Short mmCIF file of C-alpha atoms and ligand atoms in Angstrom, two decimals:
data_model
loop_
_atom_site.label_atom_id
_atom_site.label_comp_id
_atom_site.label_asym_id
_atom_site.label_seq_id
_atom_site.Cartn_x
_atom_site.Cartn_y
_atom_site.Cartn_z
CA UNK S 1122 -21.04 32.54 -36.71
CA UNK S 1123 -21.87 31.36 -40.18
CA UNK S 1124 -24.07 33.31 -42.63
CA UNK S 1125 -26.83 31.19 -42.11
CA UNK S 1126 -27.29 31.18 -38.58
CA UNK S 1127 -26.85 35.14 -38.44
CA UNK S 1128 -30.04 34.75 -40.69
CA UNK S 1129 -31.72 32.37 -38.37
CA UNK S 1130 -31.53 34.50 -35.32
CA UNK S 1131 -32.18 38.65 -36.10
CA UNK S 1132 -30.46 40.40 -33.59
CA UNK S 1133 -33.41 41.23 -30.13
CA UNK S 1134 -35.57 43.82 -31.23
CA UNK S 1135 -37.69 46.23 -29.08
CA UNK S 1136 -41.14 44.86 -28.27
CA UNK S 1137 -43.90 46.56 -30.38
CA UNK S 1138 -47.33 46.99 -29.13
CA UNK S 1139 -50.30 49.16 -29.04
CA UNK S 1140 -54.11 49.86 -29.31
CA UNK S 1141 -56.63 48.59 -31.93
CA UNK S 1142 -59.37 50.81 -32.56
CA UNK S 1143 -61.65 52.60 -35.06
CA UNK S 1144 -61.48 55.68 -34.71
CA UNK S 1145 -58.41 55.56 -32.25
CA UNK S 1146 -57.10 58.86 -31.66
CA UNK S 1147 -59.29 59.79 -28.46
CA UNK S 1148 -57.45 56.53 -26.74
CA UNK S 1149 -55.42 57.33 -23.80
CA UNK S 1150 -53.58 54.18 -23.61
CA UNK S 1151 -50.45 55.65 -25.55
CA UNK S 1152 -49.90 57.85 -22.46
CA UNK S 1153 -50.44 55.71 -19.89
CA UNK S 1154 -47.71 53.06 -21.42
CA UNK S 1155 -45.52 55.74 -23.02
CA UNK S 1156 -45.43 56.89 -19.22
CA UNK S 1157 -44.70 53.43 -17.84
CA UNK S 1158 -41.97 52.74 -20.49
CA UNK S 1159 -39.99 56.12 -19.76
CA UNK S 1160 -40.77 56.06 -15.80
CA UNK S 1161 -38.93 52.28 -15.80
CA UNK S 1162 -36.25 53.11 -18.29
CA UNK S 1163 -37.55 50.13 -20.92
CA UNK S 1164 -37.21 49.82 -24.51
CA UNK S 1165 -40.00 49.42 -26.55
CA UNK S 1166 -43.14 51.02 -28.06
CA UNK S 1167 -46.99 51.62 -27.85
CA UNK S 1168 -48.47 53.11 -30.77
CA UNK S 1169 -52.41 53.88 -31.56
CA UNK S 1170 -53.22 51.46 -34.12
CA UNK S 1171 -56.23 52.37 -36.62
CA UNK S 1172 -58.10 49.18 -38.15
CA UNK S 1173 -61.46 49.68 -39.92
CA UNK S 1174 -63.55 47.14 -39.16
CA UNK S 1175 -63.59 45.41 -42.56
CA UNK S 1176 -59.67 44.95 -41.90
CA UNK S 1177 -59.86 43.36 -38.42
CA UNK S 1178 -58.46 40.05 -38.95
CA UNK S 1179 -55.90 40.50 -41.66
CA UNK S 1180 -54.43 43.17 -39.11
CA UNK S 1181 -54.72 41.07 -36.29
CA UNK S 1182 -52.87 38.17 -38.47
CA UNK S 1183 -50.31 40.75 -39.60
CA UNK S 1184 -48.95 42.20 -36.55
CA UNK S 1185 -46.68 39.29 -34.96
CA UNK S 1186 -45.36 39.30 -37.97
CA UNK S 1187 -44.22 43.03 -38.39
CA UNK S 1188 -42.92 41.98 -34.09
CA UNK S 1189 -45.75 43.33 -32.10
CA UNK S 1190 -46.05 41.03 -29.25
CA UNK S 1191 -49.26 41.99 -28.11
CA UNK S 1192 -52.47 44.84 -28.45
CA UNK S 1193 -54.81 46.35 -26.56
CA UNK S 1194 -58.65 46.38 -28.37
CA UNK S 1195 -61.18 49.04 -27.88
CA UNK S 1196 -64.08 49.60 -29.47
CA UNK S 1197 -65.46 48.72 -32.01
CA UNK S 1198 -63.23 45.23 -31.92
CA UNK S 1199 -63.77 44.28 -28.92
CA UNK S 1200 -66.34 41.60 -29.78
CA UNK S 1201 -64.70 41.16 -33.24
CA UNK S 1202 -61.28 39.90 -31.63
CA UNK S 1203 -62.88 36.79 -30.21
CA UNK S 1204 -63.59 35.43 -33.74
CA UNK S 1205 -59.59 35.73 -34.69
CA UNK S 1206 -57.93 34.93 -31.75
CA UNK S 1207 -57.02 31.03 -31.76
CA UNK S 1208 -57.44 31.45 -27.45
CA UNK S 1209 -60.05 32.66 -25.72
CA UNK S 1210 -59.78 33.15 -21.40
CA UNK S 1211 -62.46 31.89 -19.99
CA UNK S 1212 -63.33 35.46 -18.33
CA UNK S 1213 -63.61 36.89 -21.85
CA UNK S 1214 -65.49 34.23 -23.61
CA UNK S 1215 -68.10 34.83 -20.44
CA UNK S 1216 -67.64 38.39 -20.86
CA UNK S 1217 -68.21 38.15 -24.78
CA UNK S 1218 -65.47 40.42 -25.07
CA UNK S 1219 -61.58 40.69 -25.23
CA UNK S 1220 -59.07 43.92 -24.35
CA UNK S 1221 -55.78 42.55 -24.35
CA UNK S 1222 -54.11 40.58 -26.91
CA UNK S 1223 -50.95 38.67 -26.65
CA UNK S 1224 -49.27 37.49 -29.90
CA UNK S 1225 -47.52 34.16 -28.58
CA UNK S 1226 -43.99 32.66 -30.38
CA UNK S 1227 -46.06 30.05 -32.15
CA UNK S 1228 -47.95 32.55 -34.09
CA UNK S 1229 -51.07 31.96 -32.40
CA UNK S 1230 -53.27 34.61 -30.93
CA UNK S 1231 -54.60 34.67 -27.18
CA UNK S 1232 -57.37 36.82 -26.11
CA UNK S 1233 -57.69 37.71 -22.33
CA UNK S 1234 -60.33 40.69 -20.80
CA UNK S 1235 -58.84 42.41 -18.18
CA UNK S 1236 -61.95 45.15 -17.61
CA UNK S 1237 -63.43 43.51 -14.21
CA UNK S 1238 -59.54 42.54 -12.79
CA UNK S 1239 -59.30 46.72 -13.39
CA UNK S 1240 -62.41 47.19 -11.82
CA UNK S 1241 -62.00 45.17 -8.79
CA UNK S 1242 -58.56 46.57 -8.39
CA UNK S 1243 -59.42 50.41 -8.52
CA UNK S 1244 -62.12 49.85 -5.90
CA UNK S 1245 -59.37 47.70 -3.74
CA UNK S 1246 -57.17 50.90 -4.14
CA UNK S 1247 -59.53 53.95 -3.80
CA UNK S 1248 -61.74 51.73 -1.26
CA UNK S 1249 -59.71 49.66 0.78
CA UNK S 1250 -62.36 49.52 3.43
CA UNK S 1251 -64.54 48.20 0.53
CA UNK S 1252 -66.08 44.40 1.30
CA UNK S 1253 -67.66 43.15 -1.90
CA UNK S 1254 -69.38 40.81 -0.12
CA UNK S 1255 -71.64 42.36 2.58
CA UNK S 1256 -74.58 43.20 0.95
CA UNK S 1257 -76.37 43.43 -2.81
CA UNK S 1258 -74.35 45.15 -5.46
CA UNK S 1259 -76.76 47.48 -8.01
CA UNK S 1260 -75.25 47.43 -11.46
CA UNK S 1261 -76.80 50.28 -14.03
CA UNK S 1262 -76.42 49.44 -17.85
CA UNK S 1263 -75.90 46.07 -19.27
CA UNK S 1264 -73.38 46.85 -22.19
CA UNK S 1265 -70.28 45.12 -22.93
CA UNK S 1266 -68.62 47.18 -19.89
CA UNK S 1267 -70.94 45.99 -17.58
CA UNK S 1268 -70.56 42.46 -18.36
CA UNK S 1269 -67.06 42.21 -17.03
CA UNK S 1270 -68.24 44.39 -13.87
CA UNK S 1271 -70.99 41.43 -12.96
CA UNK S 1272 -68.45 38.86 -14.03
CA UNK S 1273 -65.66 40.71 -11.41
CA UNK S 1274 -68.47 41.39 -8.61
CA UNK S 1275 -70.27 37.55 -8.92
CA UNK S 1276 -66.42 36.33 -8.87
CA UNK S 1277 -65.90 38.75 -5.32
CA UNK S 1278 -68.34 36.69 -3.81
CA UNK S 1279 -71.54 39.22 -3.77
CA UNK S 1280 -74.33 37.70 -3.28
CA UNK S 1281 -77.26 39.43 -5.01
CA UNK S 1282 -76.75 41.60 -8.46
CA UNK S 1283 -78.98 43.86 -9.21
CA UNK S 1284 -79.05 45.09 -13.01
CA UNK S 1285 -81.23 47.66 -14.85
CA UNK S 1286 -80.57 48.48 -18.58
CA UNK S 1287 -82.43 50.95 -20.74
CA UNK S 1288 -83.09 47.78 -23.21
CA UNK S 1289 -84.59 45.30 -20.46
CA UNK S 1290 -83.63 42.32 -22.61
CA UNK S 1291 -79.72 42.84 -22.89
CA UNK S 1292 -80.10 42.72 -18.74
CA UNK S 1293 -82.38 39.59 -19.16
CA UNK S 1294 -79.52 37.91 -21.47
CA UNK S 1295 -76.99 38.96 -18.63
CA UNK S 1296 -79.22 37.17 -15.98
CA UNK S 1297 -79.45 34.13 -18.42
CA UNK S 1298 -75.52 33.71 -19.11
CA UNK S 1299 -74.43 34.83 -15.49
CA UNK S 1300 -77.09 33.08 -12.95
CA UNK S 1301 -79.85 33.06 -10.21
CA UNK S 1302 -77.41 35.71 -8.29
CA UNK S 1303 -78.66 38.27 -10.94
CA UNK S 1304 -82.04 39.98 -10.27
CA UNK S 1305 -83.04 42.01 -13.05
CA UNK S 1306 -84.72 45.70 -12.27
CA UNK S 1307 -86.87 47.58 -14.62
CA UNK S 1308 -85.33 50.82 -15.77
CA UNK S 1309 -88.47 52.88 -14.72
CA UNK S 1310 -87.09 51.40 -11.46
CA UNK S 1311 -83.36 51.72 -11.64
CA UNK S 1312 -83.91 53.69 -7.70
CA UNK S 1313 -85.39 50.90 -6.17
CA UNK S 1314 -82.56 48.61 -6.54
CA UNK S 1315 -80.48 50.96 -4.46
CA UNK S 1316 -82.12 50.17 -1.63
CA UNK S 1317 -80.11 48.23 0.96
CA UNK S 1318 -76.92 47.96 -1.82
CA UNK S 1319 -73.41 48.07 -0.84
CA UNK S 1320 -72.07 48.71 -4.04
CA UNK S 1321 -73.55 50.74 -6.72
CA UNK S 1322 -71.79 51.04 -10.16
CA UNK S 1323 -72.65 53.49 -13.42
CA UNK S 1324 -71.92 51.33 -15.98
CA UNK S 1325 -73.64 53.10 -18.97
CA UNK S 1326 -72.10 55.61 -21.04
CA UNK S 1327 -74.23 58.13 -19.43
CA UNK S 1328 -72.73 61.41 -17.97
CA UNK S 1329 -69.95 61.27 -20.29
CA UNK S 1330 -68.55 64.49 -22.03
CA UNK S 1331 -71.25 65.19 -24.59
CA UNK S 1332 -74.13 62.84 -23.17
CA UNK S 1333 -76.84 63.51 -20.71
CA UNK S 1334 -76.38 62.86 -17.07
CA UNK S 1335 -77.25 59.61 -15.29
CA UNK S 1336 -80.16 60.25 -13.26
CA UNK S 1337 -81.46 57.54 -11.37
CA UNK S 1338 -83.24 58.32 -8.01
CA UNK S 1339 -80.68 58.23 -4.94
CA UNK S 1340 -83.32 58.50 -2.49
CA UNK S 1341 -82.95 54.83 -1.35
CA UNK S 1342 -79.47 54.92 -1.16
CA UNK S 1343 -77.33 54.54 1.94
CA UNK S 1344 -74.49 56.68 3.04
CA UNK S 1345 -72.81 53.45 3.85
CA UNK S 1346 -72.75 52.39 0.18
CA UNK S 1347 -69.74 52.56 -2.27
CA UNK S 1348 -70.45 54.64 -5.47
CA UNK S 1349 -68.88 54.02 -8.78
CA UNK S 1350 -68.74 55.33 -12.21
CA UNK S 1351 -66.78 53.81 -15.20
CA UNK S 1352 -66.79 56.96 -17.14
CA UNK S 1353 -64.05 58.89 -16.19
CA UNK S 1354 -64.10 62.25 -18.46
CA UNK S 1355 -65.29 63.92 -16.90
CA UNK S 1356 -63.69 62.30 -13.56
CA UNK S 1357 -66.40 63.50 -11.10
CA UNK S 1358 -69.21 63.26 -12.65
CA UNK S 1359 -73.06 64.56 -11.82
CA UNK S 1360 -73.89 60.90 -10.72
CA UNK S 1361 -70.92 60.49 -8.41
CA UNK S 1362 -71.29 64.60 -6.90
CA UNK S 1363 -74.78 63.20 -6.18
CA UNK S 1364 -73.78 60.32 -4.46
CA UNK S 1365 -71.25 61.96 -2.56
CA UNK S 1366 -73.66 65.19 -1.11
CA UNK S 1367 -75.53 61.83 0.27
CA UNK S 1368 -72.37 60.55 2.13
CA UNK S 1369 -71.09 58.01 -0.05
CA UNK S 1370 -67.58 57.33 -0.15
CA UNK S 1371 -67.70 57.70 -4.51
CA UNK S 1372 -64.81 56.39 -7.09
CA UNK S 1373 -63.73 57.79 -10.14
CA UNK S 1374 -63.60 55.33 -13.29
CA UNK S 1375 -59.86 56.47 -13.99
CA UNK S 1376 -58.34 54.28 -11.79
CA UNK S 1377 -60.42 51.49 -13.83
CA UNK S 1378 -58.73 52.66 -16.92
CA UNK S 1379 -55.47 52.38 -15.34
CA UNK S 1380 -55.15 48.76 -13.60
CA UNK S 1381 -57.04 47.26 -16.67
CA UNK S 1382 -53.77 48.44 -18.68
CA UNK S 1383 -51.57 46.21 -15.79
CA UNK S 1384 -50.98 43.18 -17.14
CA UNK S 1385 -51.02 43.66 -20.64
CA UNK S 1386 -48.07 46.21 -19.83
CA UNK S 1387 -46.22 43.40 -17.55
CA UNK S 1388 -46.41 40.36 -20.21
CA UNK S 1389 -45.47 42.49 -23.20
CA UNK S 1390 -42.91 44.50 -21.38
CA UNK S 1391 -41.86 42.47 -18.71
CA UNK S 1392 -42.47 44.62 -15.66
CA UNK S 1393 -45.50 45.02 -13.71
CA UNK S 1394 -46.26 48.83 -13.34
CA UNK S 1395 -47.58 50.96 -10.59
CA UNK S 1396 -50.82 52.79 -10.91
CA UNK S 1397 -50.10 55.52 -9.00
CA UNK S 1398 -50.47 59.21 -9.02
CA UNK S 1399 -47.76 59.98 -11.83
CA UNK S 1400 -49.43 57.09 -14.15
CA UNK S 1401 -52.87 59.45 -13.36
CA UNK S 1402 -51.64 62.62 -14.26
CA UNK S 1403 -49.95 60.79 -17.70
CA UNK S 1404 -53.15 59.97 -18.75
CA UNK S 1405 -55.23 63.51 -17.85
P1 LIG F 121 -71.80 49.87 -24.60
O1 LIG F 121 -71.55 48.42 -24.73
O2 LIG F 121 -72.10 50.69 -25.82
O3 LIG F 121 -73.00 50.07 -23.53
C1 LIG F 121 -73.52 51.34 -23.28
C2 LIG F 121 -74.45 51.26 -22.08
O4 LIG F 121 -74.95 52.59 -21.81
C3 LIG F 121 -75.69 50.40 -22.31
O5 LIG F 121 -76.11 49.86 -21.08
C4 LIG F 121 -76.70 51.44 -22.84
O6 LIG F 121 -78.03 51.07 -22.68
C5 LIG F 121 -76.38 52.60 -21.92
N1 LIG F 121 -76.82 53.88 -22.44
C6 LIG F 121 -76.21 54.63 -23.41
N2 LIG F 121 -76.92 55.75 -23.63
C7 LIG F 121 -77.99 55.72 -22.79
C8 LIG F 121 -79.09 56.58 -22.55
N3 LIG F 121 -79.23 57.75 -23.21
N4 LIG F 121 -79.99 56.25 -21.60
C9 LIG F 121 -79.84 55.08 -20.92
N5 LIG F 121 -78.85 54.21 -21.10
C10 LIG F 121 -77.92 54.53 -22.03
O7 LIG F 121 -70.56 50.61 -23.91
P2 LIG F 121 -69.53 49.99 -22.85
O8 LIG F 121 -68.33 49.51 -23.55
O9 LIG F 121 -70.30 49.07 -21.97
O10 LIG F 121 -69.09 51.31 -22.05
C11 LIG F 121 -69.98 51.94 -21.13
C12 LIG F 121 -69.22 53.10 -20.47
O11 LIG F 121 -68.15 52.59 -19.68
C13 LIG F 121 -68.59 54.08 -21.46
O12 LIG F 121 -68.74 55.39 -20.96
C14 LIG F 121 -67.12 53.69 -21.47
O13 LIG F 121 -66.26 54.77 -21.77
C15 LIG F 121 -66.94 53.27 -20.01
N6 LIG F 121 -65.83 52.32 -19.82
C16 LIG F 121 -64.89 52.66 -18.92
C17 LIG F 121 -63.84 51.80 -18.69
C18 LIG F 121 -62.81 52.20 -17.68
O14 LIG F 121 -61.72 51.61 -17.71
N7 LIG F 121 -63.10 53.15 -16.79
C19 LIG F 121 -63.75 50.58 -19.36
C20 LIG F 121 -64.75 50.24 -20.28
C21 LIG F 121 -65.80 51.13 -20.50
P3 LIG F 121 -78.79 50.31 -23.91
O15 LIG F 121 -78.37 48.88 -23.81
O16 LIG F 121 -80.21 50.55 -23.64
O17 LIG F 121 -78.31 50.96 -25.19
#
């Protein structure tokens, strides 16, 4: 082999990736891929990846180039990314929102978000009686979170969406941008949409380590009806105990966490993981 070609083709390297965030150290995405690269024996690395705002697209722009092949964005970026990347999913341009990155060979950037597939896909596991389709689904919160939940439940095939937000007019936007499906509550009123659902979903930040509980009135809601929560520290939160002293079958938002991390995990690293118990405990 001359000189020159040596030069032209570096030797394979590892494939780099990670989370973007601001402040990043509370992510637990390090564990759950650290876990999936040791459990399958595969080389490469996921490293927390600090970007201040202000620095968002020059880091973006930089990373291919030091070989990551791909990121994971939390907040605050997660609106930011769109702007940078040169591809946008359809899913996440509806969302308004990106949490995967893949850095492509041609340099380009391609933003995908992969929140609702995780969302759909922990309720499949945890609920596998679960029929998204038999009756109204009651969505509470309308933040960036609950935009791919709607997106995942209208693309399930459910027929009526209830939403109630604290700030009426970021639910009114959602029922603008997602369709005549989407029947917007008033918050005073978040109980009322429970009535006759068949899926009911937390999707504020409420109940959360360090923030009040959610607390919506449950008397309108049926045993029969799946109960959610996105938050998942703590994982059974007042909401959920609530929901399940009524008879609902009730899901943790861990599992969320989890499959949202799949297929970022299979295109950078070239194996599709489980979400299983082990990947749980990584993460807790
Ligand atoms: P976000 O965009 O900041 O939205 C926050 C939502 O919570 C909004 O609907 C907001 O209402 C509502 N809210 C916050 N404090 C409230 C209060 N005191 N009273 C009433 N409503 C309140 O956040 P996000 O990204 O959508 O995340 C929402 C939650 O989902 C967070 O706990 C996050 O950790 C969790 N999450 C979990 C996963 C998972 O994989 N399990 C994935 C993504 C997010 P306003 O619009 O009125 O402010």
């Amino acid at each position: 082999m001359s000189p020159q070609s040596a030069q032209s083709e570096p030797p394979p390297h590892a494939p780099l990736a990670g989370v973007i965030g601001w402040p990043i150290a509370q992510s637990r995405s390090p564990l759950l891929h650290r876990h999936w690269l040791d459990r399958y024996g595969l080389s490469g690395h996921y490293v927390p990846l600090p970007v201040r705002p202000e620095h968002l697209a020059a880091s973006l722009r930089a990373l291919p180039k030091l070989g990551f092949v791909g990121a994971n964005v939390t907040i605050p970026h997660k609106e930011a990314v769109l702007t940078v990347a040169d591809i946008v999913t359809d899913r996440a341009a509806l969302i308004g929102a990106a949490n995967t990155l893949i850095f492509r060979d041609d340099g380009t950037i391609h933003a995908d978000n992969t929140d609702g597939y995780g969302f759909i896909a922990n309720l499949e596991q945890n609920a596998p009686d679960w029929l998204p389709d038999l009756g109204p689904a009651a969505v509470i919160g309308a933040g960036g979170a609950a935009r791919a939940v709607v997106a995942s439940l209208l693309e399930s095939g459910v027929s009526e969406l209830r939403i109630a937000n604290r700030t009426r007019i970021r639910a009114d936007q959602i029922k603008a941008e997602f369709g005549a499906r989407v029947v917007v509550y008033d918050w005073a009123q978040a109980g009322n949409m429970l009535e006759g659902a068949n899926t009911v979903v937390n999707a504020t930040s409420m109940g959360m380590v360090g923030q009040p509980p959610l607390r919506v009135l449950l008397d309108a809601l049926s045993p029969d009806a799946l109960v959610t929560d996105l938050v998942y520290a703590p994982l059974m939160t007042e909401f959920l105990r609530n929901a399940q002293d009524r008879g609902c079958h009730v899901v943790d938002g861990l599992g969320m966490l989890l499959h949202q991390a799949v297929p970022g995990f299979e295109r950078w690293f070239g194996r599709r993981p489980e979400v299983d118990e082990a990947a749980r405990q990584a993460v807790l």
